[in-house]
Short mmCIF file of C-alpha atoms in Angstrom, two decimals:
data_model
loop_
_atom_site.label_atom_id
_atom_site.label_comp_id
_atom_site.label_asym_id
_atom_site.label_seq_id
_atom_site.Cartn_x
_atom_site.Cartn_y
_atom_site.Cartn_z
CA MET G 27 -285.93 161.90 -91.37
CA ALA G 28 -287.20 165.46 -91.89
CA GLU G 29 -284.93 168.06 -92.12
CA ILE G 30 -283.94 170.28 -89.52
CA GLN G 31 -284.56 173.52 -88.61
CA SER G 32 -282.40 176.37 -87.69
CA GLY G 33 -282.34 178.87 -84.74
CA ASP G 34 -284.17 177.31 -80.67
CA LEU G 35 -285.45 173.85 -81.51
CA ASN G 36 -288.30 172.85 -79.49
CA LYS G 37 -288.68 170.82 -76.33
CA THR G 38 -291.90 168.30 -75.78
CA ALA G 39 -293.82 167.98 -73.02
CA LEU G 40 -291.73 164.70 -72.07
CA PHE G 41 -288.30 166.10 -72.50
CA ASP G 42 -287.35 165.73 -69.44
CA LEU G 43 -288.45 162.51 -69.28
CA HIS G 44 -285.85 161.32 -72.70
CA VAL G 45 -283.86 162.52 -70.83
CA GLU G 46 -283.89 161.07 -66.96
CA LEU G 47 -284.03 157.67 -69.55
CA GLY G 48 -280.11 157.84 -71.40
CA ALA G 49 -281.73 158.52 -75.45
CA LYS G 50 -279.94 160.27 -77.27
CA MET G 51 -281.49 163.17 -77.85
CA VAL G 52 -280.92 165.01 -81.69
CA PRO G 53 -282.61 167.38 -84.36
CA PHE G 54 -285.84 166.46 -86.01
CA ALA G 55 -288.38 168.47 -87.57
CA GLY G 56 -287.38 171.88 -85.36
CA TYR G 57 -287.03 169.60 -81.34
CA GLU G 58 -284.77 167.82 -79.33
CA MET G 59 -285.60 164.52 -79.81
CA PRO G 60 -284.88 160.88 -78.89
CA VAL G 61 -282.90 159.21 -81.30
CA GLN G 62 -282.04 156.25 -79.10
CA TYR G 63 -282.32 155.00 -75.36
CA PRO G 64 -279.34 152.92 -73.49
CA LEU G 65 -281.04 149.81 -75.10
CA GLY G 66 -279.88 151.17 -78.80
CA VAL G 67 -281.98 151.31 -81.36
CA LYS G 68 -282.01 146.47 -82.50
CA LYS G 69 -283.56 146.02 -78.99
CA GLU G 70 -285.65 148.67 -79.13
CA HIS G 71 -287.06 147.06 -82.88
CA LEU G 72 -287.25 143.68 -82.55
CA HIS G 73 -288.91 144.70 -78.61
CA THR G 74 -291.22 146.41 -80.38
CA ARG G 75 -291.98 143.66 -82.94
CA THR G 76 -291.90 141.29 -80.11
CA GLN G 77 -293.47 142.91 -77.06
CA ALA G 78 -294.65 146.87 -76.95
CA GLY G 79 -292.81 150.59 -78.03
CA LEU G 80 -293.65 153.76 -76.36
CA PHE G 81 -292.78 156.62 -79.28
CA ASP G 82 -292.93 160.01 -78.84
CA VAL G 83 -294.52 161.64 -81.79
CA SER G 84 -295.53 164.85 -80.05
CA HIS G 85 -293.99 166.72 -83.13
CA MET G 86 -296.53 166.12 -85.26
CA GLY G 87 -299.02 168.22 -85.73
CA GLN G 88 -302.85 168.02 -84.39
CA VAL G 89 -305.56 170.27 -85.42
CA LYS G 90 -309.20 170.91 -84.55
CA LEU G 91 -311.59 171.66 -86.86
CA THR G 92 -315.47 173.23 -87.22
CA GLY G 93 -318.06 174.40 -89.21
CA THR G 94 -321.47 172.41 -90.28
CA ASN G 95 -319.28 171.56 -93.19
CA ALA G 96 -316.47 170.64 -92.52
CA ALA G 97 -315.70 167.90 -93.87
CA ALA G 98 -316.74 168.57 -97.42
CA ALA G 99 -314.44 172.17 -97.22
CA LEU G 100 -311.57 169.55 -95.50
CA GLU G 101 -312.59 167.48 -99.59
CA THR G 102 -311.26 170.43 -101.52
CA LEU G 103 -308.16 169.89 -99.87
CA VAL G 104 -307.44 165.59 -100.50
CA PRO G 105 -308.89 162.57 -103.17
CA VAL G 106 -309.79 160.99 -100.23
CA ASP G 107 -313.63 160.27 -99.04
CA ILE G 108 -314.38 162.59 -95.75
CA ILE G 109 -317.84 163.53 -96.41
CA ASP G 110 -319.13 159.79 -95.96
CA LEU G 111 -316.46 158.66 -93.01
CA PRO G 112 -317.55 157.02 -90.51
CA VAL G 113 -318.02 158.63 -86.98
CA GLY G 114 -315.64 157.56 -84.16
CA LYS G 115 -313.07 156.29 -86.93
CA GLN G 116 -309.71 156.81 -89.32
CA ARG G 117 -308.60 157.52 -92.50
CA TYR G 118 -305.34 158.85 -94.13
CA ALA G 119 -305.37 160.64 -96.94
CA LEU G 120 -303.02 162.87 -98.82
CA PHE G 121 -302.55 167.24 -98.73
CA THR G 122 -302.03 167.90 -103.19
CA ASN G 123 -300.85 170.27 -104.87
CA THR G 124 -301.98 171.10 -108.48
CA ASP G 125 -299.56 169.52 -110.18
CA GLY G 126 -301.03 166.93 -109.04
CA GLY G 127 -297.78 165.99 -106.84
CA ILE G 128 -297.84 165.36 -102.34
CA MET G 129 -298.04 168.46 -100.20
CA ASP G 130 -298.27 165.81 -97.30
CA ASP G 131 -299.94 162.51 -95.62
CA LEU G 132 -301.96 162.57 -92.96
CA MET G 133 -305.18 161.17 -90.64
CA VAL G 134 -308.26 161.84 -90.50
CA ALA G 135 -310.78 161.24 -88.08
CA ASN G 136 -314.65 162.14 -87.55
CA TYR G 137 -316.27 163.20 -84.20
CA GLY G 138 -319.47 164.47 -85.21
CA ASP G 139 -319.43 167.71 -84.27
CA TRP G 140 -315.28 168.31 -85.37
CA ILE G 141 -313.36 167.23 -87.44
CA TYR G 142 -309.53 165.97 -85.85
CA VAL G 143 -306.23 166.14 -88.09
CA VAL G 144 -302.69 165.14 -87.34
CA VAL G 145 -299.98 166.44 -90.20
CA ASN G 146 -296.89 165.51 -90.55
CA ALA G 147 -293.72 167.93 -88.88
CA ALA G 148 -292.01 168.93 -91.22
CA CYS G 149 -295.01 170.05 -92.71
CA LYS G 150 -297.49 171.49 -89.76
CA GLU G 151 -296.81 175.56 -90.48
CA GLN G 152 -297.24 174.43 -94.15
CA ASP G 153 -300.18 172.56 -93.86
CA ILE G 154 -302.29 174.56 -91.49
CA ALA G 155 -301.92 177.66 -93.00
CA HIS G 156 -303.02 176.01 -96.02
CA MET G 157 -306.34 174.65 -94.97
CA ARG G 158 -306.53 178.48 -92.98
CA ALA G 159 -306.63 179.52 -96.88
CA ASN G 160 -308.41 177.14 -98.47
CA LEU G 161 -311.12 175.87 -95.70
CA GLY G 162 -313.33 178.86 -97.25
CA ASP G 163 -315.69 181.15 -94.43
CA GLY G 164 -317.22 179.13 -91.55
CA ILE G 165 -314.99 176.42 -90.85
CA GLU G 166 -313.33 177.09 -87.33
CA LEU G 167 -309.69 175.77 -87.19
CA GLU G 168 -308.37 174.84 -83.15
CA VAL G 169 -304.23 173.64 -83.64
CA LEU G 170 -303.55 171.54 -80.51
CA ASP G 171 -301.22 172.91 -79.32
CA ASP G 172 -301.50 172.25 -76.12
CA ARG G 173 -301.69 168.54 -76.41
CA GLU G 174 -298.55 165.72 -77.10
CA LEU G 175 -299.32 162.96 -78.87
CA ILE G 176 -297.69 159.70 -78.20
CA ALA G 177 -298.24 155.36 -79.55
CA ILE G 178 -298.06 152.32 -77.72
CA GLN G 179 -297.46 149.81 -80.96
CA GLY G 180 -295.92 146.33 -80.12
CA PRO G 181 -298.53 142.37 -79.97
CA THR G 182 -298.18 143.13 -76.40
CA ALA G 183 -300.05 147.13 -76.52
CA ALA G 184 -303.20 146.26 -76.62
CA ALA G 185 -303.47 144.19 -72.95
CA ALA G 186 -300.88 146.26 -72.30
CA LEU G 187 -302.84 149.92 -72.05
CA ALA G 188 -305.66 147.70 -71.48
CA ARG G 189 -304.64 147.22 -67.81
CA ILE G 190 -304.58 150.80 -67.35
CA GLN G 191 -308.31 150.93 -69.78
CA PRO G 192 -310.06 148.15 -70.56
CA GLU G 193 -312.04 150.15 -73.18
CA VAL G 194 -309.45 149.89 -75.61
CA ALA G 195 -309.27 146.19 -76.34
CA SER G 196 -312.47 146.36 -77.88
CA MET G 197 -311.07 149.25 -80.42
CA VAL G 198 -310.31 148.34 -83.93
CA PHE G 199 -307.79 149.37 -86.83
CA MET G 200 -308.88 153.19 -87.46
CA ASP G 201 -311.15 153.26 -84.80
CA SER G 202 -310.57 157.20 -83.04
CA ARG G 203 -312.23 157.97 -79.97
CA GLU G 204 -312.61 160.11 -76.47
CA ILE G 205 -311.27 157.71 -73.97
CA SER G 206 -310.31 158.57 -70.00
CA ILE G 207 -307.64 157.37 -68.87
CA ASP G 208 -306.99 157.60 -65.30
CA GLY G 209 -308.87 160.88 -65.04
CA VAL G 210 -307.49 162.40 -68.22
CA ASP G 211 -309.07 162.77 -71.40
CA CYS G 212 -307.01 161.69 -74.62
CA ILE G 213 -307.94 161.11 -78.43
CA ILE G 214 -307.08 157.78 -79.23
CA SER G 215 -306.69 155.86 -82.96
CA ARG G 216 -306.22 151.91 -82.38
CA SER G 217 -303.28 152.26 -85.47
CA GLY G 218 -299.36 153.85 -85.67
CA TYR G 219 -296.48 153.66 -87.93
CA THR G 220 -294.55 149.92 -87.19
CA GLY G 221 -297.30 147.77 -88.83
CA GLU G 222 -298.08 146.47 -85.55
CA ASP G 223 -301.68 146.33 -83.23
CA GLY G 224 -301.36 149.60 -81.41
CA TYR G 225 -302.66 152.58 -80.77
CA GLU G 226 -302.17 156.88 -80.71
CA ILE G 227 -302.52 159.38 -78.21
CA SER G 228 -303.37 162.67 -78.19
CA ILE G 229 -303.01 164.11 -74.28
CA PRO G 230 -302.93 167.13 -73.07
CA SER G 231 -299.70 168.95 -72.77
CA ALA G 232 -300.38 168.99 -68.67
CA ASP G 233 -301.15 165.66 -68.00
CA THR G 234 -298.91 163.69 -70.66
CA ASP G 235 -295.28 163.23 -68.40
CA ARG G 236 -297.95 161.23 -65.74
CA LEU G 237 -300.05 159.10 -68.14
CA VAL G 238 -296.60 158.23 -70.34
CA ARG G 239 -294.35 156.97 -67.08
CA LEU G 240 -297.84 155.00 -65.83
CA PHE G 241 -297.22 153.38 -68.93
CA LEU G 242 -293.57 152.64 -68.51
CA ASP G 243 -294.44 151.08 -65.29
CA GLN G 244 -296.16 148.31 -67.60
CA PRO G 245 -293.85 145.55 -67.55
CA GLU G 246 -293.97 144.92 -72.14
CA ILE G 247 -293.62 148.59 -72.11
CA GLU G 248 -290.57 150.09 -72.85
CA ALA G 249 -289.76 153.76 -73.90
CA ILE G 250 -288.39 154.00 -78.70
CA GLY G 251 -287.28 156.25 -79.84
CA LEU G 252 -286.42 157.75 -83.93
CA GLY G 253 -284.02 155.37 -85.02
CA ALA G 254 -285.45 152.21 -84.58
CA ARG G 255 -289.23 154.46 -85.53
CA ASP G 256 -287.51 155.14 -88.20
CA SER G 257 -286.15 151.22 -89.37
CA LEU G 258 -290.14 149.36 -88.18
CA ARG G 259 -292.12 151.83 -90.77
CA LEU G 260 -289.26 150.90 -93.80
CA GLU G 261 -289.93 147.27 -92.82
CA SER G 262 -293.79 147.84 -92.71
CA GLY G 263 -293.70 149.97 -96.70
CA LEU G 264 -294.24 153.00 -94.99
CA CYS G 265 -293.54 156.30 -96.35
CA LEU G 266 -291.73 159.03 -94.81
CA TYR G 267 -292.81 162.43 -96.42
CA GLY G 268 -289.84 164.60 -97.69
CA HIS G 269 -288.30 161.34 -98.70
CA ASP G 270 -290.15 159.11 -99.87
CA LEU G 271 -292.73 161.42 -101.25
CA ASP G 272 -292.50 164.88 -102.40
CA ASN G 273 -294.45 167.81 -103.38
CA SER G 274 -293.01 165.86 -107.41
CA THR G 275 -294.48 163.13 -106.77
CA THR G 276 -297.83 161.69 -107.83
CA PRO G 277 -299.63 159.53 -105.30
CA LEU G 278 -299.90 157.32 -108.52
CA GLU G 279 -295.41 157.64 -108.69
CA GLY G 280 -295.86 156.91 -105.06
CA SER G 281 -298.06 153.91 -105.30
CA LEU G 282 -300.79 155.87 -103.30
CA ILE G 283 -304.01 155.10 -106.36
CA TRP G 284 -305.38 153.44 -102.79
CA ALA G 285 -305.72 156.47 -101.14
CA ILE G 286 -307.67 157.95 -103.63
CA SER G 287 -310.91 157.10 -102.68
CA PRO G 288 -313.33 155.42 -105.02
CA CYS G 289 -315.55 158.29 -104.90
CA ARG G 290 -313.79 161.38 -106.08
CA ARG G 291 -312.29 158.77 -108.86
CA ALA G 292 -313.29 159.34 -112.47
CA THR G 293 -316.12 157.28 -112.83
CA GLY G 294 -317.08 158.35 -108.99
CA GLU G 295 -320.36 160.64 -107.31
CA ARG G 296 -317.53 163.45 -106.01
CA ALA G 297 -315.52 163.21 -109.32
CA GLY G 298 -312.56 165.11 -108.89
CA GLY G 299 -312.82 168.42 -107.30
CA PHE G 300 -309.31 168.34 -105.28
CA PRO G 301 -305.84 170.22 -106.39
CA GLY G 302 -304.01 168.52 -108.96
CA ALA G 303 -307.25 166.29 -110.35
CA ASP G 304 -307.26 166.81 -113.62
CA LYS G 305 -303.31 165.33 -113.94
CA ILE G 306 -303.88 161.93 -110.46
CA LEU G 307 -307.48 161.33 -112.31
CA ASP G 308 -305.69 161.08 -116.35
CA GLN G 309 -302.98 159.15 -114.89
CA ILE G 310 -305.00 156.60 -112.72
CA THR G 311 -307.55 156.24 -116.52
CA ASN G 312 -303.77 156.63 -118.76
CA LYS G 313 -300.90 154.56 -116.12
CA ASN G 314 -298.77 157.28 -118.26
CA TRP G 315 -296.99 158.04 -115.10
CA THR G 316 -293.31 156.93 -115.46
CA ARG G 317 -291.49 156.05 -112.32
CA LYS G 318 -293.15 154.38 -109.59
CA ARG G 319 -292.33 153.67 -105.65
CA VAL G 320 -291.10 150.39 -105.48
CA GLY G 321 -289.95 147.28 -102.11
CA LEU G 322 -286.00 146.95 -103.22
CA LEU G 323 -284.66 143.83 -101.46
CA GLY G 324 -280.96 143.26 -100.76
CA GLU G 325 -278.23 140.16 -101.09
CA GLY G 326 -276.10 140.67 -97.55
CA ARG G 327 -276.19 142.96 -94.93
CA ALA G 328 -274.60 145.56 -95.72
CA PRO G 329 -277.56 148.79 -95.63
CA ILE G 330 -278.11 150.49 -98.52
CA ARG G 331 -278.38 154.17 -97.36
CA GLU G 332 -281.26 157.09 -99.10
CA GLY G 333 -279.83 158.59 -101.85
CA ALA G 334 -277.91 155.28 -103.05
CA GLU G 335 -278.37 155.69 -107.05
CA LEU G 336 -280.02 152.73 -109.43
CA PHE G 337 -279.03 150.05 -112.27
CA ASP G 338 -279.98 147.84 -114.81
CA ALA G 339 -277.45 145.49 -115.55
CA GLU G 340 -276.54 147.41 -118.80
CA GLY G 341 -274.83 150.27 -116.13
CA ASN G 342 -277.56 152.48 -116.88
CA LYS G 343 -279.28 154.55 -114.46
CA ILE G 344 -282.75 153.83 -113.43
CA GLY G 345 -283.64 154.88 -110.00
CA ILE G 346 -282.69 156.73 -106.89
CA VAL G 347 -283.19 155.34 -103.27
CA THR G 348 -285.49 157.14 -101.43
CA SER G 349 -285.31 154.99 -97.73
CA GLY G 350 -283.36 152.29 -96.61
CA THR G 351 -281.91 150.96 -93.54
CA TYR G 352 -281.32 147.09 -92.64
CA GLY G 353 -284.55 145.38 -91.37
CA PRO G 354 -283.65 143.39 -88.11
CA THR G 355 -287.18 141.65 -87.84
CA ILE G 356 -285.41 140.35 -92.18
CA GLU G 357 -281.56 139.90 -91.42
CA ALA G 358 -282.00 141.44 -94.39
CA PRO G 359 -280.35 144.43 -96.08
CA VAL G 360 -284.74 146.56 -97.22
CA ALA G 361 -284.73 150.02 -99.29
CA MET G 362 -287.70 151.78 -101.17
CA GLY G 363 -287.13 154.05 -103.49
CA TYR G 364 -288.07 155.40 -107.19
CA VAL G 365 -287.67 153.35 -110.48
CA GLU G 366 -288.25 153.48 -113.82
CA THR G 367 -291.86 151.43 -114.58
CA ALA G 368 -290.62 148.80 -116.51
CA PHE G 369 -287.93 148.07 -114.42
CA SER G 370 -290.68 147.79 -111.67
CA LYS G 371 -291.69 145.22 -111.48
CA LEU G 372 -291.23 142.35 -109.06
CA ASP G 373 -288.33 139.86 -109.08
CA THR G 374 -286.33 142.44 -111.54
CA GLN G 375 -283.04 143.32 -110.94
CA VAL G 376 -281.13 145.96 -109.81
CA PHE G 377 -278.41 147.29 -108.61
CA ALA G 378 -278.06 149.62 -106.11
CA GLU G 379 -274.66 152.01 -106.36
CA VAL G 380 -272.32 152.13 -102.41
CA ARG G 381 -268.34 153.39 -102.58
CA GLY G 382 -268.38 152.57 -105.54
CA LYS G 383 -269.74 149.52 -105.50
CA LYS G 384 -272.77 148.36 -107.97
CA LEU G 385 -274.63 145.71 -105.17
CA PRO G 386 -277.18 144.04 -106.39
CA MET G 387 -280.94 144.41 -105.13
CA SER G 388 -284.65 142.73 -106.39
CA VAL G 389 -287.98 144.36 -106.52
CA SER G 390 -290.09 143.39 -103.58
CA ARG G 391 -293.78 143.72 -101.67
CA MET G 392 -293.74 145.84 -99.41
CA PRO G 393 -294.30 145.18 -96.41
CA PHE G 394 -291.06 143.42 -95.95
CA ILE G 395 -292.45 142.10 -93.17
CA GLU G 396 -296.68 140.80 -91.95
CA GLN G 397 -298.41 143.85 -90.67
CA ARG G 398 -300.61 143.53 -88.12
CA TYR G 399 -303.64 145.43 -87.37
CA PHE G 400 -306.04 144.18 -85.08
CA ARG G 401 -309.13 144.37 -87.75
CA GLY G 402 -311.72 142.93 -85.06
#
C-alpha cells in the first residue's frame, strides 16, 4: 500500500457512507480510506470474484488535458502510442524518468477534443507538476478535483450496472465514454484493477453519495475495502506503484515490455522521444537487464509478505518480494518480486526467508488466476 502522508488526512465524498456501513478506516496516500467492512477481507475478496464489489478509489488523481496537440504532447512523456489512440478508448501508460525508471503508471483515454488521465494517489502531486512543466504551451491541464472515482468489479458487475443504465452493456474492455447515469454526467471506462470484468466511474462529487447508494441497492453489489482490493490485484498479477514499480525500475525489469508501443521502439515510426528512451530501447535490443519481476507461488499456507528476501538453494541472496499475501481464490500464498534474471524462468525454485526459516516458492506465470475482462 502507498506511503501514508503526514498532516491532516483528506476525506472522499463517500467518507460518511463508509462509516455508516461499518468500515474500518485507515490512513492511505493522505486520505482516510476503508480497509475493510464487517464482511471481512476474505469474504469481500471472494464476493468480488463471484458477484460484484464496489470500491471507492476517489483518492486517485483525475486530469483533463485540452489543446490541439494534447495527445502528441503527452506522448513525449510516455513510451506509449497516444497520438493514434482511438477516440473512446483507454490505454495503460507509464511516466518514465531520464534514467529509464518508472515515475508512475497511469491510464489515458481519448475523448476526441480532450484527453482524460488517471494517476495513482501517492504520485498525483508529482505527476501533475511533471505534466505542467513538460507538456508545453497551448496545453491546458485541469485537475478534476470536483469528481470522485469508484470501481464496480466482478462477473455480475455489467448486469447490475446495466439495470440502471443499459448503455454500459455495449462497452468492451478499455472502452471509455461519457454516459449519463440517473441524470448525472459520468466518465466511464470498462476496466479495473481486479482481473475481473467491470467499470471505473468518475462522478461529480455532489452526486457521488446518491449514485453509490443506488449501486449498492443492487443485490449483487457489496462495498469492498482496500484490503481485498490488494489481494484481488495481486492474484491478477497487477502492479502496485511504490512497491512493485518505482523510480529505479525500468519497464523491462518490471516485465512491462508490452506497455512500450511498437511505434515507440527502435524500429517504430515514432521511435524514442520519451524520457529514458536510450536506456529502455537499449535494454529491449540487447536484453541486458539483470533483474526481473516475477510471480511467486508458495507451498503450504504461510503468506510471504513484502520485504522477504529470496535465496537460491545454496543460500545466496537473489532477490526480494515486493508484494505478497494469501490468495483466497487459489488458496495458496501468492507474491511477486524481483530476482536475478538467471532465476526468472518458470518453475525455478527459490526460497523466501520468513522469521528465520527458508520457505520454498516457485517462479510462476502471472496472473495467478484467469483474467476475465470482457472483450466482446
